[in-house]
CSV table of C-alpha atoms in Angstrom, one decimal:
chain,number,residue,atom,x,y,z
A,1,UNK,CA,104.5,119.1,105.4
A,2,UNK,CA,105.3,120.6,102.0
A,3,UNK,CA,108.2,118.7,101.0
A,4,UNK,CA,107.3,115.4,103.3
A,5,UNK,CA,107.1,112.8,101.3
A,6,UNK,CA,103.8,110.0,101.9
A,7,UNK,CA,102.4,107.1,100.3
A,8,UNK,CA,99.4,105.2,99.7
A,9,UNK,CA,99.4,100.9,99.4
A,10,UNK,CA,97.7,100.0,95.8
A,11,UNK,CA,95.9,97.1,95.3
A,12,UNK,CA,95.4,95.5,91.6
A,13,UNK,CA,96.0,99.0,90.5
A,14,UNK,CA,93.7,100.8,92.6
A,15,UNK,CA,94.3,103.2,96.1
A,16,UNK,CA,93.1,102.0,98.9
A,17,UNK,CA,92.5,104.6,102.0
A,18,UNK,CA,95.8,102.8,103.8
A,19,UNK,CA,98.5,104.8,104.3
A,20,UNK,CA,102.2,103.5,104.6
A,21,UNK,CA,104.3,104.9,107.3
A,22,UNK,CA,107.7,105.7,105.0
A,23,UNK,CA,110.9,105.0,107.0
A,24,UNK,CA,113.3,104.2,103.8
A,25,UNK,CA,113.2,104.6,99.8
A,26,UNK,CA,112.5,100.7,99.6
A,27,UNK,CA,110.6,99.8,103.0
A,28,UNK,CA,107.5,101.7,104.9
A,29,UNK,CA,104.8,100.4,107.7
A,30,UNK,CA,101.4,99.7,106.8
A,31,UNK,CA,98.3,98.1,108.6
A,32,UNK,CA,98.4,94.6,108.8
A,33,UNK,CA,94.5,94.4,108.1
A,34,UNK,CA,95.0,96.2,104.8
A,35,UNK,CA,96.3,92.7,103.2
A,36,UNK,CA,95.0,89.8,101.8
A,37,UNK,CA,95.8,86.5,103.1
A,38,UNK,CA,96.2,82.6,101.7
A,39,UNK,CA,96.7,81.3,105.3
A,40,UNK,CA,95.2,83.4,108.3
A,41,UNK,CA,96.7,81.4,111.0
A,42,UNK,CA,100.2,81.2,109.5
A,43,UNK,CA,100.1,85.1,108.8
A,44,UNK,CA,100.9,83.8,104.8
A,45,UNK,CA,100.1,87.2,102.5
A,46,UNK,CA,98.4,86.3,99.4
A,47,UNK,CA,101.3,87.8,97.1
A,48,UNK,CA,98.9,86.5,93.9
A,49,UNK,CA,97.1,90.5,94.7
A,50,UNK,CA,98.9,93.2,93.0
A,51,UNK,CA,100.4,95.5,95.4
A,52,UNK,CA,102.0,99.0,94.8
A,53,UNK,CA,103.2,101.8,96.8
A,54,UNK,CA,102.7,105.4,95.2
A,55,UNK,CA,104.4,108.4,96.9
A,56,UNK,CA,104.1,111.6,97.0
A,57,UNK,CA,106.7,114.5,96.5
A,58,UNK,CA,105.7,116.9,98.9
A,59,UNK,CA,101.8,118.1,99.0
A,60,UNK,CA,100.5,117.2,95.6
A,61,UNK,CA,103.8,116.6,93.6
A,62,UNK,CA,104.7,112.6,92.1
A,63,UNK,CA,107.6,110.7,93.2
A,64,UNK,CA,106.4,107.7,91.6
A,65,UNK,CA,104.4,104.5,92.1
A,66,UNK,CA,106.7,101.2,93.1
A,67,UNK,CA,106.1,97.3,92.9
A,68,UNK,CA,105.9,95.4,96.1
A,69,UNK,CA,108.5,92.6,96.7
A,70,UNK,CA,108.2,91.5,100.3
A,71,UNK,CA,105.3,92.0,103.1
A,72,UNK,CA,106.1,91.0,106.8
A,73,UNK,CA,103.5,91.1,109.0
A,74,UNK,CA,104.5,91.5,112.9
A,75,UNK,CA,104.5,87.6,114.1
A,76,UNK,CA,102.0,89.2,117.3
A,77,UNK,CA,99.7,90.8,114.4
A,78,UNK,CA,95.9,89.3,116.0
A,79,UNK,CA,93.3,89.6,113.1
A,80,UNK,CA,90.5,89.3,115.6
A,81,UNK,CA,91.1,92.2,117.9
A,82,UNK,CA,93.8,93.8,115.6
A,83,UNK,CA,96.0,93.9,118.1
A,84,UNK,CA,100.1,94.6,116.9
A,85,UNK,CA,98.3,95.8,113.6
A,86,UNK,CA,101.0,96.3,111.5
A,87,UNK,CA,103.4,95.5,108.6
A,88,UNK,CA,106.7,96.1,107.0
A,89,UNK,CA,106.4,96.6,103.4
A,90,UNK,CA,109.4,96.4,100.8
A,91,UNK,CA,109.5,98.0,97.3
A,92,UNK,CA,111.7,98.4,94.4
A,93,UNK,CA,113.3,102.0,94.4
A,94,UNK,CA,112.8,102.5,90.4
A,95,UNK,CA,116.3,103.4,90.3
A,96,UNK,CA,115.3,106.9,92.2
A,97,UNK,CA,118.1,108.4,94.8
A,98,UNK,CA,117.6,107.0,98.7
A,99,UNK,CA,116.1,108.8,101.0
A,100,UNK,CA,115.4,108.7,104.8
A,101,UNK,CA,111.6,109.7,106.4
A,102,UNK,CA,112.2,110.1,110.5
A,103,UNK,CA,109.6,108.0,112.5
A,104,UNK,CA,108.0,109.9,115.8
A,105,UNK,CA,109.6,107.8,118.6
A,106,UNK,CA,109.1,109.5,121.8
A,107,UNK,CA,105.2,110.3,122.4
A,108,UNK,CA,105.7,113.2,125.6
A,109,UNK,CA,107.8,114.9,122.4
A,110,UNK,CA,104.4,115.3,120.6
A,111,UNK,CA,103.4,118.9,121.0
A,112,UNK,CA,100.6,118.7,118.2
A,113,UNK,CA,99.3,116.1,116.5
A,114,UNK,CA,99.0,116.9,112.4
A,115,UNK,CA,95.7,114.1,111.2
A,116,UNK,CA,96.4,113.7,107.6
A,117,UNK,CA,94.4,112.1,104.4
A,118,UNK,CA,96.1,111.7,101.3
A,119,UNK,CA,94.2,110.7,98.0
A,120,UNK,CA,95.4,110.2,94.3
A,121,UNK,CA,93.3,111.8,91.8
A,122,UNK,CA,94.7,109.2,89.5
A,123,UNK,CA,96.0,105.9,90.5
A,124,UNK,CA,97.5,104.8,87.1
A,125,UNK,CA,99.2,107.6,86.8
A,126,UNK,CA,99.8,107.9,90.1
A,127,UNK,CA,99.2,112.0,90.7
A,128,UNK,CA,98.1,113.0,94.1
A,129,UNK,CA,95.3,115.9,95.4
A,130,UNK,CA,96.4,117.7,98.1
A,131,UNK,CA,96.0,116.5,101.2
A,132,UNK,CA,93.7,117.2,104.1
A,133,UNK,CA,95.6,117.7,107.0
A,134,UNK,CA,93.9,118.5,110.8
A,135,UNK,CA,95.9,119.4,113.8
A,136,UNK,CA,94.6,118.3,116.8
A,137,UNK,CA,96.3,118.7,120.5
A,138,UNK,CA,94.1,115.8,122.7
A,139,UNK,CA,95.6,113.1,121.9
A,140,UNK,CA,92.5,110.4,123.1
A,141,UNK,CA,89.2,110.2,124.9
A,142,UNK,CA,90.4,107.9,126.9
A,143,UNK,CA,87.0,107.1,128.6
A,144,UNK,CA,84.9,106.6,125.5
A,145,UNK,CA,87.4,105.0,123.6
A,146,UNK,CA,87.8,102.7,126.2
A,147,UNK,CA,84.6,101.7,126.5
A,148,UNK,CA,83.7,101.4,122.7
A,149,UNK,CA,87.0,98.8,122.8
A,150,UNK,CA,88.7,96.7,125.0
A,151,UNK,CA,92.0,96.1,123.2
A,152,UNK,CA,92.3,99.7,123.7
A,153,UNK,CA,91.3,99.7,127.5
A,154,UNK,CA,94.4,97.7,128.0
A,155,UNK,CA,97.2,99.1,125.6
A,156,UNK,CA,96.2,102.9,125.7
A,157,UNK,CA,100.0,103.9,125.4
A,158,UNK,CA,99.9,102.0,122.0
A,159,UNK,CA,96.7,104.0,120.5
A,160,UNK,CA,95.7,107.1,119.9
A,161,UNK,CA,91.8,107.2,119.3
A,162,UNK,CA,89.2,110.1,118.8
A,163,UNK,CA,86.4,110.8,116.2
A,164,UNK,CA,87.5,112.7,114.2
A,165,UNK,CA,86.8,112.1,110.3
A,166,UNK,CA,86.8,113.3,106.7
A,167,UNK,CA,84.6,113.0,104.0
A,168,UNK,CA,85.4,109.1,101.7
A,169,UNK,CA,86.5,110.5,98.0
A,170,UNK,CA,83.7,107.4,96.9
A,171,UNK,CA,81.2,108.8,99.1
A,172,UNK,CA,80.4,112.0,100.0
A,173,UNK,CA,77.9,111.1,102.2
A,174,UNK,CA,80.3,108.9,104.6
A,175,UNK,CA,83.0,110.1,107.1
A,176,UNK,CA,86.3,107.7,107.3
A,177,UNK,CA,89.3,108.3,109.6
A,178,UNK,CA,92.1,110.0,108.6
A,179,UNK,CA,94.9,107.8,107.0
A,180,UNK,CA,98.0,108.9,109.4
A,181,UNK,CA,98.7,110.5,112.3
A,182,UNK,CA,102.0,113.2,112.6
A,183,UNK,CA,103.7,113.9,115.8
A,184,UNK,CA,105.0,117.7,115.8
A,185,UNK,CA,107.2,119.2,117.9
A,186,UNK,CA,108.0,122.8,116.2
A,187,UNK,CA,109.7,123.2,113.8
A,188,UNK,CA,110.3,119.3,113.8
A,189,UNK,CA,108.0,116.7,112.2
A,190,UNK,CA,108.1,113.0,112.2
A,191,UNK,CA,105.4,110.1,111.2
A,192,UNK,CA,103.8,108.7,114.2
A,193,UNK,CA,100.7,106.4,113.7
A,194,UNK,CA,98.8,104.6,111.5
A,195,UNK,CA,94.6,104.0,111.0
A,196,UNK,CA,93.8,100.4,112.6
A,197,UNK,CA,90.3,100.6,113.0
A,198,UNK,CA,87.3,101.5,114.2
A,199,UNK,CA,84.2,100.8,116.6
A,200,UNK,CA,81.0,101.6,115.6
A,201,UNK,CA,77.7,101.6,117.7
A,202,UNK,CA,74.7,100.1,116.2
A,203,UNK,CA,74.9,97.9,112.7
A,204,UNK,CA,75.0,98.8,109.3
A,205,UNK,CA,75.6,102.6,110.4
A,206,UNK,CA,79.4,103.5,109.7
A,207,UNK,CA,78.9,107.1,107.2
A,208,UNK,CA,77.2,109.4,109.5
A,209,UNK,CA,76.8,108.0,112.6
A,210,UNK,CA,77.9,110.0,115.7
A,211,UNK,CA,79.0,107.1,117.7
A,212,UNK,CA,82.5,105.9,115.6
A,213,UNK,CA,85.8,106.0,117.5
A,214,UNK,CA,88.9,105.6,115.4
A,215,UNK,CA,92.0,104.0,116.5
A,216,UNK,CA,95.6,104.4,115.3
A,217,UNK,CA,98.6,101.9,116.1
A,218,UNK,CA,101.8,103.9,117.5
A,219,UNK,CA,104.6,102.9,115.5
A,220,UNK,CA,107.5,104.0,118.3
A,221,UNK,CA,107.2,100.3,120.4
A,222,UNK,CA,107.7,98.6,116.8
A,223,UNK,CA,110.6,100.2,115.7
A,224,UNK,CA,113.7,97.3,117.2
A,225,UNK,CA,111.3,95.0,115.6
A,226,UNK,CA,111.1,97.1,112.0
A,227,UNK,CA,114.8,97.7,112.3
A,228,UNK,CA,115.5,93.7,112.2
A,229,UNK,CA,113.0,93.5,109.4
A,230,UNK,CA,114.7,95.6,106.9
A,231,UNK,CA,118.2,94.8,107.9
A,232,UNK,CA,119.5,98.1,109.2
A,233,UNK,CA,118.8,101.1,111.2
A,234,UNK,CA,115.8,103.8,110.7
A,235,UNK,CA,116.0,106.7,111.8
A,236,UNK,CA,113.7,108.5,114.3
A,237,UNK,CA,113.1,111.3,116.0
A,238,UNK,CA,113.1,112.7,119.6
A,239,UNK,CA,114.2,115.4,121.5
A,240,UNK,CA,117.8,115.6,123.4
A,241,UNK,CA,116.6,114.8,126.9
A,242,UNK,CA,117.7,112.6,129.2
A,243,UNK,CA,114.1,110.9,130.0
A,244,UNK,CA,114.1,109.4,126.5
A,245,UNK,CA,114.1,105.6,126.1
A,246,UNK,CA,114.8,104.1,122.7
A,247,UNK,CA,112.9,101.3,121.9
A,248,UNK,CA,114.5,97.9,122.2
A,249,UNK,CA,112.4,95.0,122.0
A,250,UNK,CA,112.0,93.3,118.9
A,251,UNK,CA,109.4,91.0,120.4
A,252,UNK,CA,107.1,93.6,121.5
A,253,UNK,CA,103.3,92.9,121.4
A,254,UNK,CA,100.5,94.3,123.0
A,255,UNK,CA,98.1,92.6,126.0
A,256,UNK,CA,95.3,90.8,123.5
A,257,UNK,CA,91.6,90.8,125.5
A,258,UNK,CA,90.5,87.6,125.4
A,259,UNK,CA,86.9,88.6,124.1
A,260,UNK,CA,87.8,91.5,122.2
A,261,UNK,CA,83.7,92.4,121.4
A,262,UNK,CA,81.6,94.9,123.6
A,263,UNK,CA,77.9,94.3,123.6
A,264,UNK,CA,76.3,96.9,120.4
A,265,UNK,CA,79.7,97.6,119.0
A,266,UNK,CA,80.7,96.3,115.1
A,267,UNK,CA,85.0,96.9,115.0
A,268,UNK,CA,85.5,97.3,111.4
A,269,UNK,CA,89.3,98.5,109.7
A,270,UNK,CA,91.7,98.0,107.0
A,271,UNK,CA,90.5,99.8,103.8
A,272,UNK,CA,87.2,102.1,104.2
A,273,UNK,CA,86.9,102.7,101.2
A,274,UNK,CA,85.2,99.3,100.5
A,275,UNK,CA,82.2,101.6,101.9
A,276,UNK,CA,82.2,102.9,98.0
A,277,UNK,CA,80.0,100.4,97.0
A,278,UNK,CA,78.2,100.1,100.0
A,279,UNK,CA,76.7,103.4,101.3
A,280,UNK,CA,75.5,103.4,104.4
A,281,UNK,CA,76.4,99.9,105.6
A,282,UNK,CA,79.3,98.6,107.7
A,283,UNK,CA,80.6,95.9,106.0
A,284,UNK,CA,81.3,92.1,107.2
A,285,UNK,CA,84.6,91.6,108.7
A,286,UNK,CA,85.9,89.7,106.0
A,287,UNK,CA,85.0,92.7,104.0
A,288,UNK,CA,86.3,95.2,105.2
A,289,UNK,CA,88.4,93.2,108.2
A,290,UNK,CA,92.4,92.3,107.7
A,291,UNK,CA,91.7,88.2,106.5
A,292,UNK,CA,89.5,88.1,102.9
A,293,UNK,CA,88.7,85.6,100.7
A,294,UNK,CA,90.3,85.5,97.5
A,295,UNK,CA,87.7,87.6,95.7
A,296,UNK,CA,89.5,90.3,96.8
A,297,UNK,CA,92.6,89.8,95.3
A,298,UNK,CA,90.5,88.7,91.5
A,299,UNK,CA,88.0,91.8,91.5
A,300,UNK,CA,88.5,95.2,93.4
A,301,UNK,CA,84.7,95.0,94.4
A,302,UNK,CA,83.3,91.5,95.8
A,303,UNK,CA,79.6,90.5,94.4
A,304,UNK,CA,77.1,92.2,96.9
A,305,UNK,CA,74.6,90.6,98.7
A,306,UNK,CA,71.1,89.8,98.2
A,307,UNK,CA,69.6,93.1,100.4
A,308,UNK,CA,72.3,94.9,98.6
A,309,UNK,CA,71.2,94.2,95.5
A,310,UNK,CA,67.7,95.2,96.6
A,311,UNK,CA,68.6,98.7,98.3
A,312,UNK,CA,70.4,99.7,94.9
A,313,UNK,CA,67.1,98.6,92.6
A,314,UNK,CA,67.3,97.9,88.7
A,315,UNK,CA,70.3,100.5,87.3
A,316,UNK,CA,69.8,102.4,84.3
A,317,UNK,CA,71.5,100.0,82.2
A,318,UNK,CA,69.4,97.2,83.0
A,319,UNK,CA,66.4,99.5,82.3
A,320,UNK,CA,68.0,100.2,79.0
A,321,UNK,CA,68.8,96.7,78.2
A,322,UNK,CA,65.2,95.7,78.7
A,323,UNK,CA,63.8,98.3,76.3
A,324,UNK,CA,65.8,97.3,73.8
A,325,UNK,CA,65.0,93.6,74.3
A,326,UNK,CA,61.8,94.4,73.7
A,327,UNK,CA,62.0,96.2,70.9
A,328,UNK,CA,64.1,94.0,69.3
A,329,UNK,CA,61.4,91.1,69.8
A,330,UNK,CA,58.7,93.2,68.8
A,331,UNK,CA,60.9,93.6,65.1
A,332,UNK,CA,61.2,89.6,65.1
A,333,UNK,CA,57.4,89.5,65.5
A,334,UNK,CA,57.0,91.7,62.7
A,335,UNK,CA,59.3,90.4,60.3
A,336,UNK,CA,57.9,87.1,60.7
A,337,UNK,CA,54.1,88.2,59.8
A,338,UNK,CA,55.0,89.8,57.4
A,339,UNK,CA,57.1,86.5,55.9
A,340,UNK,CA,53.7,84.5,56.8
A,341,UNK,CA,51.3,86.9,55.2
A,342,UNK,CA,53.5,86.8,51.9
A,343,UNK,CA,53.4,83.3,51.9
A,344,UNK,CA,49.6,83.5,52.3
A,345,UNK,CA,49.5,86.3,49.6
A,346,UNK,CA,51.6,83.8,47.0
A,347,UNK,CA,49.7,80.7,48.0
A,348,UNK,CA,46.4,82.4,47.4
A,349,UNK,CA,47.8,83.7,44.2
A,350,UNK,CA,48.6,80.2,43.0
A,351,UNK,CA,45.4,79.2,43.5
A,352,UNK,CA,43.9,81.7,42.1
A,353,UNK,CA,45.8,81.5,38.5
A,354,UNK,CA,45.8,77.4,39.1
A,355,UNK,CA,41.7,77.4,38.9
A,356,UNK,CA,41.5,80.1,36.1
A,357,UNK,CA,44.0,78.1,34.1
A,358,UNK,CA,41.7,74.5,35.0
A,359,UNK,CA,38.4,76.5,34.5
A,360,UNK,CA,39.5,77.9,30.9
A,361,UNK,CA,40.6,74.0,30.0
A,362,UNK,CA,37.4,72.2,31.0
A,363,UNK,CA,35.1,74.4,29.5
A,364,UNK,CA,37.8,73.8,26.4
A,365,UNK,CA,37.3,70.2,26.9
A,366,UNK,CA,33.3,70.2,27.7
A,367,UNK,CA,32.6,72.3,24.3
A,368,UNK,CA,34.1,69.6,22.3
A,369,UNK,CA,32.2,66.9,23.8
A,370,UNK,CA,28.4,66.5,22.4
A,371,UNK,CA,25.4,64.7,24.4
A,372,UNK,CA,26.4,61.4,24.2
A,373,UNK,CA,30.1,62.0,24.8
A,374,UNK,CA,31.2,62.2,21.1
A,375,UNK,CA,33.8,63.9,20.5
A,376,UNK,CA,34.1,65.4,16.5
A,377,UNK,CA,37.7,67.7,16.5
A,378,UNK,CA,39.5,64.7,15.0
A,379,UNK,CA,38.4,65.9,11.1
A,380,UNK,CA,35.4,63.9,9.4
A,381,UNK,CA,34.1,61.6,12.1
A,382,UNK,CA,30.2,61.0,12.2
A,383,UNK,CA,28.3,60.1,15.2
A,384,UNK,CA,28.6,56.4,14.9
A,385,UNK,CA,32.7,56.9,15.6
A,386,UNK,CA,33.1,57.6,18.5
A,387,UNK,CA,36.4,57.7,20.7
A,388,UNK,CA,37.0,56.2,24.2
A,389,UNK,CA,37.4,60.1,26.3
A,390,UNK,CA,37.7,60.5,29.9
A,391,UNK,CA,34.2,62.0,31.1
A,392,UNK,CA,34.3,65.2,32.8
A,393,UNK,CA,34.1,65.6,36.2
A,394,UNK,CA,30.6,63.8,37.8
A,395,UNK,CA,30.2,66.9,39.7
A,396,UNK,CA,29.9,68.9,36.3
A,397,UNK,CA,27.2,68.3,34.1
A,398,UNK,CA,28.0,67.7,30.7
A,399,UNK,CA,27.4,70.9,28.1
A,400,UNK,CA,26.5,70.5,24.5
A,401,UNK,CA,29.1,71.9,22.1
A,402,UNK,CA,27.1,74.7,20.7
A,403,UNK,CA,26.5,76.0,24.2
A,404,UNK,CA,29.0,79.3,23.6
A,405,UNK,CA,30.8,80.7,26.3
A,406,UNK,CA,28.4,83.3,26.8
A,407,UNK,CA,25.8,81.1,27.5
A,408,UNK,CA,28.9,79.5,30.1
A,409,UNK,CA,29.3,82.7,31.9
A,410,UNK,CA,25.5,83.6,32.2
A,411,UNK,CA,24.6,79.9,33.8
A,412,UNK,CA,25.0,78.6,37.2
A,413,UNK,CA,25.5,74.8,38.1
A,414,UNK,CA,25.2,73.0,40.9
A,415,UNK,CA,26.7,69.4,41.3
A,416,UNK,CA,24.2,66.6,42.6
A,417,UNK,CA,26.3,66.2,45.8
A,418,UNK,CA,24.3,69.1,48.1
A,419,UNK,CA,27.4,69.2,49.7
A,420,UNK,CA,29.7,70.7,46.5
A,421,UNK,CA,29.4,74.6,46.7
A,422,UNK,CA,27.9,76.3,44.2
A,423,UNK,CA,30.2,77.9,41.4
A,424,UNK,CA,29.4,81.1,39.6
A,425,UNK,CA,31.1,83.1,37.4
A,426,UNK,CA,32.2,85.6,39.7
A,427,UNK,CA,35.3,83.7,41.3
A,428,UNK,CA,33.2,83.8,44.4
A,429,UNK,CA,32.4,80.7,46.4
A,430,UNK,CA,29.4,80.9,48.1
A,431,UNK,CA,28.2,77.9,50.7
């Protein structure tokens, strides 16, 4: 596997856990449940999503990461049961040299069976970890399998299902299939499967359940249909023997149950890693099934639901976003009472200086008027000559003019009206 190249489909810039099944520079297979979809019955991809290929050079060397120009599902592709689960993907070849990937196409050639996972460690610029490869000789449990699916029951040739798994890159608490299967016959080597999907016993319990069977679509039956597809031969591999068949049926499907459910079982596939944001639940199968709604294609993660929301509780930044909403009211507050008592401060103040300033006039004013209301500052004026004066204030009684302003401070007055406070010297009012 060192210097066989894989790939990964990209979606609006990000990996997803499908594989694609390299048979040319510029065309590959992938799952037909890994795309989105404008029209489910007519099979019409939703070419509005971004989609990339990224390959590999080897085990963890970069080839390069390619636009998408053309998707063709297989015309028999059933997005209930995911039956004839697969796709032909075209891309541009960046100007790079062609090159040729052999597809398995002779299963009683498959010695061992090489489970593979590949994973980018950066999708933008599209380097690659190594991958995580698992031989395994059995190629199903045909039994279990069986009874955990039905479409499986009746096309076993097509399948190769067991359980094993490998830890998600976005959670290491769940176990997802491997992305591709390898068919070996040593020294030889040649791509054989793809990931489909999976059954799972009980609900919401995908990561770490003991009860998940994984299926994986054989590519060999698809390959006169491929071959049409992309316009000219692909080569594949076999051994020289004269039992060997090559495929020729460009119309090949498999036999579609008509109720693909078994009681207790959710069938989930395309990409896992929608189990990122999601833990430990099995997602809906417009989730995590092939046909989605066009969130998909807008956002990489779709708005989760209401017990979603409460399983995750209030996130650090919303605690932080509260705190300081709080204290940012709590500064408001202050700056307004401190505005208000200001305002207080200055009104009082004016009041203050506004009934010195009257009190210092009207004792002015009383001093100059005698008993009888004469007033005598306008030079020689006796008491027969008297001036029309406004009268102070009835609540004030009047003060002779040789009262001094001693004698002012030491008296206290109060008005008729019981009502009036009483004044006193001592800026106090007092009720």
């Amino acid at each position: 596997m060192d210097n066989f190249k894989g790939a990964l489909l990209l979606k609006n810039g990000e990996q997803t856990s499908c594989e694609v099944a390299l048979m040319r520079d510029t065309h590959g297979f992938v799952s037909a449940n890994c795309l989105d979809y404008t029209d489910e019955a007519a099979k019409s991809v939703d070419m509005g999503t971004k989609y990339e290929v990224a390959i590999s050079a080897g085990n963890d060397g970069t080839y390069g990461t390619f636009k998408v120009t053309k998707i063709t599902p297989n015309p028999e592709y059933d997005p209930a049961s995911f039956a004839n689960n697969l796709a032909v993907v075209e891309f541009e070849s960046g100007g790079r040299s062609a090159f040729t990937n052999y597809v398995a196409s002779w299963r009683p050639d498959w010695k061992d069976l090489y489970f593979t996972r590949r994973t980018l460690s950066n999708a933008g610029s599209g380097s690659w970890n190594s991958p995580i490869i698992t031989a395994y000789s059995s190629t199903s449990d045909s039994s279990s399998c069986s009874q955990a699916n039905k479409l499986f029951a009746t096309n076993q040739d097509d399948f190769i299902c067991n359980q094993l798994a490998v830890t998600s890159i976005y959670n290491s608490s769940c176990e997802i299939p491997y992305g591709s299967i390898y068919g070996v016959n040593d020294p030889n080597i040649a791509v054989a499967a793809l990931y489909s999907h999976s059954a799972v016993y009980g609900e919401n319990n995908f990561c770490g359940n003991n009860k998940v069977y994984n299926y994986y679509t054989v590519l060999a039956k698809y390959m006169r249909w491929a071959m049409d597809v992309v316009g000219k031969a692909t080569p594949v591999y076999h051994s020289n023997t004269a039992d060997y068949k090559e495929p020729s049926d460009p119309n090949y499907a498999m036999n579609t149950p008509s109720s693909p459910d078994t009681d207790g079982v959710t069938v989930v596939g395309g990409d896992v890693y929608k189990l990122k944001a999601d833990g430990n639940e099995v997602p809906s199968s417009s989730e995590l099934g092939s046909i989605t709604d066009d969130s998909e294609s807008s956002s990489p993660s779709s708005e989760p639901s209401d017990s979603e929301e409460e399983s995750k509780g209030i996130s650090t930044g919303a605690i932080l976003g509260i705190v300081f909403g709080l204290l940012a009211l709590l500064l408001l507050i202050g700056l307004f009472a401190r505005r208000k008592l200001r305002k207080n401060n200055i009104d009082l103040s004016s009041r203050v200086r506004r009934w010195l300033f009257d009190r210092d006039n009207n004792m002015n004013n009383y001093d100059n008027y005698d008993n009888y209301g004469n007033h005598d500052n306008y030079g020689n004026h006796d008491n027969s000559d008297t001036h029309s004066v406004a009268k102070p204030p009835s609540y004030v009684p009047s003060v002779h003019k040789r009262d001094t302003m001693a004698s002012w401070n030491n008296r206290s007055y109060r008005n008729q009206d019981p009502d009036y406070p009483t004044y006193n010297v001592t800026n106090k009012w007092r009720y």
